[in-house]
Amino acid sequence: MIGGSNLPNAQGYYGEFGGRFVPETIIPALDELLHAYEEAMADPAFHAELAHLQQTYVGRPTPLTYAKRLSDHLGGARIYLKREDLAHTGAHKINNALGQALLAKRMGKRRVIAETGAGQHGVASATASALLGLECHVYMGSVDMARQRPNVFRMKLMGAEVLAVDSGSKTLKDAINEAMRDWVTNVRTTFYLLGSALGPHPYPMIVRDFQSVIGVEARRQILEATGQLPDVCLACVGGGSNAIGLFHAFRDDESVELIGVEAGGLGTHTDKHAARFANMDISRPGILHGTRSFIMQDEDGQIRETHSISAGLDYPSIGPEHAYLRASERAYYTSATDEEALAAFRTLSELEGIIPALESAHAIAEVIKRAPTMSKDSILLVNLSGRGDKDLDTVIRVLGDKL
Ligand SMILES: *Cc1c(COP(=O)(O)O)cnc(C)c1O
């Protein structure tokens, strides 16, 4: 079931995190979105259309795969992979993009805007817009466009307009600023399709609910396959959408440990990482892009440059519900370094014939550390958020002759 949680509260807070920190001009648009969302959630026809497209277009339910050779190799917990890599476009992002695009259509907004860093959310937005006949404009920093050319072409092929952003560092945060500006100006005709469990209320809730299909399916599938709940659910955390999508269905299962894995980059003792929960000297609660959460910032509140080998985890803030789950000790967060993720990338490829996204490889890195410490009758469920084809250039550059 989508929805059904008692958080956020009416003001959009998860404990002391979340909320709405936006210019006055955007408040009516957020209210309109919330209202339309609540109406859609109460309408069986909306659920039916979404379920139909999830099944016939996205390819849901995605399978749950028992990773036997990896489990045997590590000699501890039985490891199950939730296969979001097999969803159309090769990652979980389509779940949210499709849900929000349907909402845009329902609201009568034919123009969709999005921002993207690595291009994955731009591709998902362009895909869903093409499917539903919506006009799609994607803001992208010009530096990111040069780094992610294949995704720029994918978006254009699907009829989206990619708008180069040349201000600031010409990367994601500048693209977000431009998208916000566009939304303020064109709010009557335009739907802002936000890509992770971030931003002002109600976005973190909407994204969570559209991604919760991951956990709902996985919970049913693991019970079918093993007759028991997992001991541990594990996922990588960028903005936090695939992780919250997995965790949400298990939040009331007290026996299930929830673990998020952030990008440890060159190590959390350095400042070259994106582990927002790892080092309180360089990360603390603050406000970024409309929401209150943990943010990598310096003493003066300037946002820090982050680093990760995986573009999807390389973001200075984290979804507010994760900050809450951590504060309430319902979930636990750790990190994997670039090197550990690369090793996990190779291990999963060799032992299971599955090349994971570098983001997902961070989750696998934690599996490699943790599974051997668990008993043989325990179960570890890990979300494989995406496939690794998009990362081959990066991996070849780093590993080169070692392959
Ligand atoms: C974008 C992305 C992520 C990180 O985003 P979340 O919102 O934290 O899920 C993880 N994995 C893949 C494959 C991605 O494309």
CSV table of C-alpha atoms and ligand atoms in Angstrom, one decimal:
chain,number,residue,atom,x,y,z
A,1,MET,CA,0.0,0.0,0.0
A,2,ILE,CA,1.2,3.4,-0.9
A,3,GLY,CA,1.0,5.9,1.9
A,4,GLY,CA,-0.2,4.8,5.3
A,5,SER,CA,2.6,6.1,7.4
A,6,ASN,CA,2.0,8.7,10.2
A,7,LEU,CA,5.1,10.7,9.1
A,8,PRO,CA,5.6,13.3,8.0
A,9,ASN,CA,3.3,15.5,10.2
A,10,ALA,CA,1.0,18.1,8.7
A,11,GLN,CA,3.9,20.6,8.4
A,12,GLY,CA,6.0,18.0,6.6
A,13,TYR,CA,8.4,17.2,9.4
A,14,TYR,CA,10.0,14.0,10.3
A,15,GLY,CA,11.0,14.8,13.9
A,16,GLU,CA,13.1,17.9,13.6
A,17,PHE,CA,13.9,17.3,9.9
A,18,GLY,CA,12.1,18.1,6.7
A,19,GLY,CA,9.7,21.0,6.4
A,20,ARG,CA,9.5,23.7,3.7
A,21,PHE,CA,12.2,26.3,3.4
A,22,VAL,CA,11.3,28.0,0.1
A,23,PRO,CA,10.3,31.5,-1.2
A,24,GLU,CA,6.7,32.5,-0.5
A,25,THR,CA,5.9,32.3,-4.2
A,26,ILE,CA,6.4,28.5,-4.2
A,27,ILE,CA,4.1,27.7,-1.2
A,28,PRO,CA,0.9,27.7,-3.2
A,29,ALA,CA,2.4,25.4,-5.7
A,30,LEU,CA,3.5,23.0,-3.0
A,31,ASP,CA,0.0,23.1,-1.5
A,32,GLU,CA,-1.5,22.4,-4.9
A,33,LEU,CA,0.8,19.5,-5.3
A,34,LEU,CA,0.0,18.1,-1.9
A,35,HIS,CA,-3.7,18.4,-2.5
A,36,ALA,CA,-3.5,16.7,-5.9
A,37,TYR,CA,-1.4,14.0,-4.5
A,38,GLU,CA,-3.8,13.2,-1.7
A,39,GLU,CA,-6.7,13.1,-4.1
A,40,ALA,CA,-4.8,10.8,-6.4
A,41,MET,CA,-3.9,8.5,-3.5
A,42,ALA,CA,-7.6,8.3,-2.6
A,43,ASP,CA,-8.6,7.4,-6.2
A,44,PRO,CA,-8.6,3.7,-7.1
A,45,ALA,CA,-8.3,4.7,-10.8
A,46,PHE,CA,-4.9,6.4,-10.2
A,47,HIS,CA,-3.6,3.3,-8.4
A,48,ALA,CA,-4.9,1.1,-11.2
A,49,GLU,CA,-3.2,3.1,-13.9
A,50,LEU,CA,0.1,3.3,-12.0
A,51,ALA,CA,0.0,-0.5,-11.3
A,52,HIS,CA,-0.8,-1.2,-14.9
A,53,LEU,CA,2.2,0.8,-16.2
A,54,GLN,CA,4.5,-0.6,-13.5
A,55,GLN,CA,3.6,-4.1,-14.8
A,56,THR,CA,3.4,-3.6,-18.5
A,57,TYR,CA,6.1,-0.8,-19.0
A,58,VAL,CA,8.5,-0.8,-16.1
A,59,GLY,CA,8.6,-4.6,-15.8
A,60,ARG,CA,7.4,-4.9,-12.2
A,61,PRO,CA,7.5,-6.8,-10.0
A,62,THR,CA,11.3,-6.9,-10.4
A,63,PRO,CA,12.7,-10.3,-9.3
A,64,LEU,CA,14.2,-11.2,-6.0
A,65,THR,CA,17.4,-13.2,-6.7
A,66,TYR,CA,19.1,-15.5,-4.2
A,67,ALA,CA,22.9,-14.8,-4.6
A,68,LYS,CA,24.0,-18.3,-3.8
A,69,ARG,CA,27.6,-18.1,-4.9
A,70,LEU,CA,28.1,-14.8,-3.1
A,71,SER,CA,26.5,-16.2,0.0
A,72,ASP,CA,28.7,-19.4,-0.1
A,73,HIS,CA,31.8,-17.3,-0.8
A,74,LEU,CA,31.2,-15.0,2.3
A,75,GLY,CA,30.1,-18.0,4.4
A,76,GLY,CA,27.5,-16.3,6.6
A,77,ALA,CA,24.0,-14.9,5.9
A,78,ARG,CA,21.9,-16.0,2.9
A,79,ILE,CA,22.0,-13.0,0.6
A,80,TYR,CA,19.0,-11.9,-1.5
A,81,LEU,CA,19.1,-9.2,-4.2
A,82,LYS,CA,16.1,-7.0,-5.0
A,83,ARG,CA,16.6,-6.5,-8.7
A,84,GLU,CA,15.9,-2.8,-9.5
A,85,ASP,CA,18.6,-3.1,-12.1
A,86,LEU,CA,16.1,-5.0,-14.2
A,87,ALA,CA,13.5,-2.2,-14.2
A,88,HIS,CA,13.1,-0.3,-17.5
A,89,THR,CA,16.0,2.2,-17.9
A,90,GLY,CA,18.1,0.1,-15.6
A,91,ALA,CA,17.4,1.6,-12.1
A,92,HIS,CA,14.8,2.4,-9.5
A,93,LYS,CA,14.5,6.1,-10.6
A,94,ILE,CA,11.7,5.2,-13.1
A,95,ASN,CA,9.4,4.2,-10.2
A,96,ASN,CA,9.3,7.8,-9.0
A,97,ALA,CA,9.4,9.5,-12.4
A,98,LEU,CA,6.5,7.5,-13.6
A,99,GLY,CA,4.4,8.2,-10.5
A,100,GLN,CA,5.1,12.0,-10.6
A,101,ALA,CA,4.5,12.2,-14.4
A,102,LEU,CA,1.1,10.5,-13.9
A,103,LEU,CA,0.4,13.1,-11.2
A,104,ALA,CA,1.4,15.9,-13.6
A,105,LYS,CA,-1.0,14.6,-16.2
A,106,ARG,CA,-3.7,14.4,-13.7
A,107,MET,CA,-3.1,18.0,-12.6
A,108,GLY,CA,-3.4,19.1,-16.2
A,109,LYS,CA,0.3,20.3,-16.3
A,110,ARG,CA,1.7,19.4,-19.7
A,111,ARG,CA,5.1,20.8,-19.1
A,112,VAL,CA,7.5,18.9,-16.9
A,113,ILE,CA,10.9,20.3,-15.6
A,114,ALA,CA,13.6,18.3,-13.9
A,115,GLU,CA,17.2,18.8,-12.9
A,116,THR,CA,19.9,16.2,-13.1
A,117,GLY,CA,23.6,15.7,-12.2
A,118,ALA,CA,24.7,12.4,-13.6
A,119,GLY,CA,21.8,12.4,-16.0
A,120,GLN,CA,20.0,9.3,-14.5
A,121,HIS,CA,17.0,11.2,-13.2
A,122,GLY,CA,16.9,13.3,-16.4
A,123,VAL,CA,16.7,10.0,-18.4
A,124,ALA,CA,13.9,8.7,-16.1
A,125,SER,CA,12.0,11.9,-16.4
A,126,ALA,CA,12.4,12.0,-20.2
A,127,THR,CA,11.3,8.4,-20.4
A,128,ALA,CA,8.1,8.9,-18.3
A,129,SER,CA,7.3,12.1,-20.2
A,130,ALA,CA,7.7,10.4,-23.6
A,131,LEU,CA,5.4,7.6,-22.4
A,132,LEU,CA,2.7,10.0,-21.3
A,133,GLY,CA,3.1,12.7,-24.0
A,134,LEU,CA,4.4,15.4,-21.7
A,135,GLU,CA,6.8,18.2,-22.7
A,136,CYS,CA,10.0,17.6,-20.7
A,137,HIS,CA,12.8,20.2,-20.0
A,138,VAL,CA,15.9,19.0,-18.1
A,139,TYR,CA,18.3,21.4,-16.5
A,140,MET,CA,21.8,20.2,-16.4
A,141,GLY,CA,25.2,21.8,-15.6
A,142,SER,CA,27.3,22.2,-18.7
A,143,VAL,CA,30.2,20.4,-16.9
A,144,ASP,CA,27.9,17.5,-16.1
A,145,MET,CA,26.7,17.5,-19.8
A,146,ALA,CA,30.2,17.0,-21.0
A,147,ARG,CA,30.9,14.3,-18.5
A,148,GLN,CA,27.6,12.4,-19.2
A,149,ARG,CA,27.2,12.7,-23.0
A,150,PRO,CA,25.4,9.3,-23.5
A,151,ASN,CA,22.6,10.4,-21.0
A,152,VAL,CA,22.3,13.8,-22.8
A,153,PHE,CA,21.7,11.9,-26.0
A,154,ARG,CA,19.2,9.5,-24.4
A,155,MET,CA,17.2,12.4,-23.1
A,156,LYS,CA,17.2,14.2,-26.5
A,157,LEU,CA,16.3,10.9,-28.3
A,158,MET,CA,13.2,10.7,-26.1
A,159,GLY,CA,12.2,14.2,-27.1
A,160,ALA,CA,13.3,16.1,-24.0
A,161,GLU,CA,15.0,19.5,-24.2
A,162,VAL,CA,18.3,19.6,-22.2
A,163,LEU,CA,19.0,23.1,-20.9
A,164,ALA,CA,22.7,23.7,-20.3
A,165,VAL,CA,23.4,25.7,-17.0
A,166,ASP,CA,26.5,27.8,-17.2
A,167,SER,CA,26.4,29.5,-13.8
A,168,GLY,CA,28.4,28.7,-10.7
A,169,SER,CA,30.2,25.4,-10.8
A,170,LYS,CA,28.0,24.3,-13.8
A,171,THR,CA,27.0,21.2,-11.9
A,172,LEU,CA,23.9,19.8,-10.1
A,173,LYS,CA,23.4,22.6,-7.5
A,174,ASP,CA,23.4,25.2,-10.2
A,175,ALA,CA,20.9,23.1,-12.2
A,176,ILE,CA,18.7,22.9,-9.2
A,177,ASN,CA,18.7,26.7,-8.8
A,178,GLU,CA,17.7,27.2,-12.4
A,179,ALA,CA,14.9,24.6,-12.1
A,180,MET,CA,13.6,26.4,-9.0
A,181,ARG,CA,13.7,29.7,-10.9
A,182,ASP,CA,11.8,28.2,-13.8
A,183,TRP,CA,9.2,26.7,-11.5
A,184,VAL,CA,8.6,30.0,-9.7
A,185,THR,CA,8.1,31.7,-13.1
A,186,ASN,CA,5.9,29.1,-14.8
A,187,VAL,CA,4.2,27.4,-11.9
A,188,ARG,CA,0.7,27.5,-13.4
A,189,THR,CA,1.7,25.3,-16.4
A,190,THR,CA,4.7,23.4,-15.0
A,191,PHE,CA,5.2,20.3,-12.9
A,192,TYR,CA,8.6,20.1,-11.1
A,193,LEU,CA,9.5,16.4,-11.2
A,194,LEU,CA,11.9,15.9,-8.3
A,195,GLY,CA,14.3,13.0,-8.3
A,196,SER,CA,15.1,11.8,-4.8
A,197,ALA,CA,13.5,11.8,-1.3
A,198,LEU,CA,14.6,15.5,-0.9
A,199,GLY,CA,13.3,19.0,-1.3
A,200,PRO,CA,10.4,20.8,0.5
A,201,HIS,CA,7.3,19.0,1.7
A,202,PRO,CA,5.5,17.1,0.2
A,203,TYR,CA,8.3,15.9,-2.1
A,204,PRO,CA,10.2,13.6,0.3
A,205,MET,CA,6.9,11.9,1.1
A,206,ILE,CA,5.8,11.6,-2.5
A,207,VAL,CA,9.1,10.1,-3.7
A,208,ARG,CA,9.1,7.7,-0.8
A,209,ASP,CA,5.6,6.5,-1.5
A,210,PHE,CA,6.3,6.0,-5.2
A,211,GLN,CA,9.5,4.1,-4.4
A,212,SER,CA,7.9,2.1,-1.6
A,213,VAL,CA,6.8,-0.5,-4.3
A,214,ILE,CA,10.4,-1.8,-3.9
A,215,GLY,CA,9.9,-2.8,-0.3
A,216,VAL,CA,6.3,-3.9,-0.7
A,217,GLU,CA,7.3,-6.4,-3.4
A,218,ALA,CA,10.6,-7.4,-1.6
A,219,ARG,CA,8.8,-8.2,1.6
A,220,ARG,CA,6.2,-10.4,-0.1
A,221,GLN,CA,8.9,-12.1,-2.2
A,222,ILE,CA,11.3,-12.8,0.7
A,223,LEU,CA,8.4,-14.3,2.7
A,224,GLU,CA,7.5,-16.5,-0.3
A,225,ALA,CA,11.1,-17.6,-0.9
A,226,THR,CA,12.1,-18.2,2.7
A,227,GLY,CA,9.1,-18.1,4.9
A,228,GLN,CA,10.7,-15.5,7.1
A,229,LEU,CA,11.5,-11.8,7.3
A,230,PRO,CA,15.0,-10.7,6.6
A,231,ASP,CA,17.3,-10.0,9.5
A,232,VAL,CA,18.8,-7.1,7.7
A,233,CYS,CA,17.7,-4.8,4.8
A,234,LEU,CA,20.4,-2.8,3.2
A,235,ALA,CA,20.6,-0.1,0.5
A,236,CYS,CA,22.9,2.7,-0.7
A,237,VAL,CA,21.9,6.2,0.2
A,238,GLY,CA,22.4,9.2,-2.1
A,239,GLY,CA,19.4,11.5,-1.7
A,240,GLY,CA,17.9,8.4,-0.2
A,241,SER,CA,15.0,7.3,-2.5
A,242,ASN,CA,15.9,3.7,-3.2
A,243,ALA,CA,16.8,3.1,0.5
A,244,ILE,CA,13.6,4.6,1.9
A,245,GLY,CA,11.7,2.7,-0.8
A,246,LEU,CA,13.0,-0.5,0.6
A,247,PHE,CA,12.9,0.4,4.3
A,248,HIS,CA,9.3,1.8,4.3
A,249,ALA,CA,7.6,-1.6,4.1
A,250,PHE,CA,9.8,-3.0,6.9
A,251,ARG,CA,9.6,0.0,9.3
A,252,ASP,CA,7.1,-1.7,11.7
A,253,ASP,CA,9.0,-5.0,11.6
A,254,GLU,CA,11.1,-4.5,14.7
A,255,SER,CA,13.2,-7.5,14.2
A,256,VAL,CA,14.4,-6.2,10.8
A,257,GLU,CA,17.6,-4.1,11.0
A,258,LEU,CA,17.7,-1.3,8.4
A,259,ILE,CA,21.1,-0.2,7.1
A,260,GLY,CA,21.9,2.7,4.7
A,261,VAL,CA,25.3,2.9,3.1
A,262,GLU,CA,26.7,6.3,2.1
A,263,ALA,CA,29.6,7.2,-0.2
A,264,GLY,CA,32.9,7.1,1.8
A,265,GLY,CA,34.9,8.4,-1.2
A,266,LEU,CA,38.6,8.4,-0.3
A,267,GLY,CA,37.8,7.7,3.4
A,268,THR,CA,35.6,9.5,6.0
A,269,HIS,CA,38.8,10.8,7.7
A,270,THR,CA,39.4,13.0,4.6
A,271,ASP,CA,37.0,15.6,3.3
A,272,LYS,CA,36.7,13.8,-0.1
A,273,HIS,CA,33.5,11.9,0.5
A,274,ALA,CA,29.7,12.3,0.7
A,275,ALA,CA,29.0,10.5,4.0
A,276,ARG,CA,26.7,13.1,5.6
A,277,PHE,CA,26.4,11.1,8.8
A,278,ALA,CA,30.0,10.1,9.2
A,279,ASN,CA,31.8,13.1,10.5
A,280,MET,CA,30.1,15.8,12.5
A,281,ASP,CA,33.1,18.1,12.1
A,282,ILE,CA,32.2,18.6,8.5
A,283,SER,CA,28.5,17.8,8.4
A,284,ARG,CA,25.6,19.0,10.6
A,285,PRO,CA,21.9,19.8,10.4
A,286,GLY,CA,21.1,22.8,8.1
A,287,ILE,CA,18.9,23.8,5.2
A,288,LEU,CA,19.5,23.0,1.6
A,289,HIS,CA,17.2,23.0,-1.4
A,290,GLY,CA,14.1,23.5,0.7
A,291,THR,CA,14.5,21.0,3.5
A,292,ARG,CA,16.2,20.7,6.8
A,293,SER,CA,18.5,17.7,7.1
A,294,PHE,CA,22.2,16.8,7.5
A,295,ILE,CA,24.4,18.8,5.2
A,296,MET,CA,28.1,18.7,4.5
A,297,GLN,CA,29.2,22.3,5.3
A,298,ASP,CA,32.1,24.3,6.6
A,299,GLU,CA,32.2,26.5,9.7
A,300,ASP,CA,30.6,29.4,7.9
A,301,GLY,CA,27.8,27.2,6.5
A,302,GLN,CA,29.2,27.1,3.0
A,303,ILE,CA,28.3,23.8,1.3
A,304,ARG,CA,31.3,21.6,0.9
A,305,GLU,CA,32.4,19.9,-2.3
A,306,THR,CA,31.7,16.2,-2.0
A,307,HIS,CA,33.4,13.3,-3.7
A,308,SER,CA,32.3,9.8,-4.7
A,309,ILE,CA,33.3,7.5,-7.5
A,310,SER,CA,29.5,7.1,-8.1
A,311,ALA,CA,27.8,10.2,-9.3
A,312,GLY,CA,24.4,9.2,-7.8
A,313,LEU,CA,25.7,9.2,-4.2
A,314,ASP,CA,27.7,12.5,-4.7
A,315,TYR,CA,25.4,15.0,-3.0
A,316,PRO,CA,26.0,17.2,0.1
A,317,SER,CA,22.6,16.5,1.7
A,318,ILE,CA,20.4,13.5,2.5
A,319,GLY,CA,16.7,13.0,2.6
A,320,PRO,CA,15.1,14.3,5.9
A,321,GLU,CA,13.4,11.0,6.7
A,322,HIS,CA,16.8,9.3,6.8
A,323,ALA,CA,18.0,12.0,9.3
A,324,TYR,CA,14.9,11.1,11.4
A,325,LEU,CA,15.4,7.3,11.1
A,326,ARG,CA,19.0,7.8,12.2
A,327,ALA,CA,18.1,10.1,15.1
A,328,SER,CA,15.4,7.7,16.3
A,329,GLU,CA,17.8,4.8,15.9
A,330,ARG,CA,15.3,2.9,13.7
A,331,ALA,CA,18.0,2.7,11.0
A,332,TYR,CA,21.7,2.6,11.1
A,333,TYR,CA,24.1,4.3,8.6
A,334,THR,CA,27.6,3.4,7.5
A,335,SER,CA,29.8,4.1,4.4
A,336,ALA,CA,31.9,2.3,1.8
A,337,THR,CA,34.9,3.9,0.2
A,338,ASP,CA,35.5,4.2,-3.6
A,339,GLU,CA,37.9,1.3,-3.3
A,340,GLU,CA,35.6,-0.9,-1.4
A,341,ALA,CA,32.8,-0.2,-3.9
A,342,LEU,CA,35.1,-1.0,-6.8
A,343,ALA,CA,36.1,-4.3,-5.2
A,344,ALA,CA,32.4,-5.1,-4.6
A,345,PHE,CA,31.6,-4.2,-8.2
A,346,ARG,CA,34.1,-6.9,-9.3
A,347,THR,CA,33.0,-9.5,-6.8
A,348,LEU,CA,29.3,-9.3,-7.7
A,349,SER,CA,30.2,-9.4,-11.4
A,350,GLU,CA,32.4,-12.5,-11.0
A,351,LEU,CA,30.3,-14.5,-8.6
A,352,GLU,CA,26.8,-13.7,-9.8
A,353,GLY,CA,27.1,-12.5,-13.4
A,354,ILE,CA,25.5,-9.2,-12.4
A,355,ILE,CA,27.3,-6.0,-13.0
A,356,PRO,CA,25.9,-3.5,-10.5
A,357,ALA,CA,25.8,0.3,-10.7
A,358,LEU,CA,28.6,1.8,-8.7
A,359,GLU,CA,26.0,3.3,-6.3
A,360,SER,CA,24.6,-0.2,-5.6
A,361,ALA,CA,28.2,-1.6,-5.3
A,362,HIS,CA,28.4,0.5,-2.1
A,363,ALA,CA,25.6,-1.6,-0.6
A,364,ILE,CA,27.3,-4.7,-1.8
A,365,ALA,CA,30.5,-3.6,-0.1
A,366,GLU,CA,28.7,-3.5,3.2
A,367,VAL,CA,27.2,-6.9,2.5
A,368,ILE,CA,30.8,-8.2,2.0
A,369,LYS,CA,31.7,-6.8,5.4
A,370,ARG,CA,28.6,-7.9,7.3
A,371,ALA,CA,27.4,-11.2,5.9
A,372,PRO,CA,30.4,-13.2,7.3
A,373,THR,CA,29.6,-12.0,10.8
A,374,MET,CA,26.0,-13.3,10.5
A,375,SER,CA,24.8,-16.9,11.1
A,376,LYS,CA,24.0,-19.2,8.2
A,377,ASP,CA,20.3,-19.3,8.9
A,378,SER,CA,20.1,-15.5,8.8
A,379,ILE,CA,18.9,-13.5,5.8
A,380,LEU,CA,20.3,-10.3,4.3
A,381,LEU,CA,18.2,-8.4,1.8
A,382,VAL,CA,20.0,-5.9,-0.3
A,383,ASN,CA,18.5,-3.5,-2.9
A,384,LEU,CA,20.4,-3.6,-6.2
A,385,SER,CA,19.4,-0.1,-7.2
A,386,GLY,CA,20.7,-0.2,-10.7
A,387,ARG,CA,22.8,-1.9,-13.4
A,388,GLY,CA,26.4,-1.0,-14.1
A,389,ASP,CA,26.5,-0.4,-17.8
A,390,LYS,CA,26.5,3.4,-17.3
A,391,ASP,CA,29.6,3.1,-15.1
A,392,LEU,CA,31.8,1.0,-17.4
A,393,ASP,CA,33.8,4.0,-18.6
A,394,THR,CA,34.6,5.1,-15.0
A,395,VAL,CA,35.6,1.6,-14.0
A,396,ILE,CA,37.8,1.1,-17.1
A,397,ARG,CA,39.5,4.4,-16.4
A,398,VAL,CA,40.2,3.4,-12.8
A,399,LEU,CA,41.0,-0.3,-13.2
A,400,GLY,CA,42.5,-0.2,-16.6
A,401,ASP,CA,45.3,-2.8,-16.9
A,402,LYS,CA,44.2,-4.5,-13.7
A,403,LEU,CA,41.3,-6.1,-15.6
B,1,LIG,C1,20.5,7.9,-8.5
B,1,LIG,C2,20.9,6.6,-8.0
B,1,LIG,C3,21.1,6.3,-6.7
B,1,LIG,C4,21.1,7.3,-5.6
B,1,LIG,O1,19.8,7.9,-5.4
B,1,LIG,P1,18.9,7.5,-4.2
B,1,LIG,O2,17.8,8.6,-4.3
B,1,LIG,O3,19.7,7.6,-2.9
B,1,LIG,O4,18.3,6.2,-4.4
B,1,LIG,C5,21.4,4.9,-6.3
B,1,LIG,N1,21.5,4.0,-7.3
B,1,LIG,C6,21.4,4.3,-8.6
B,1,LIG,C7,21.5,3.2,-9.6
B,1,LIG,C8,21.0,5.5,-9.0
B,1,LIG,O5,20.9,5.8,-10.3
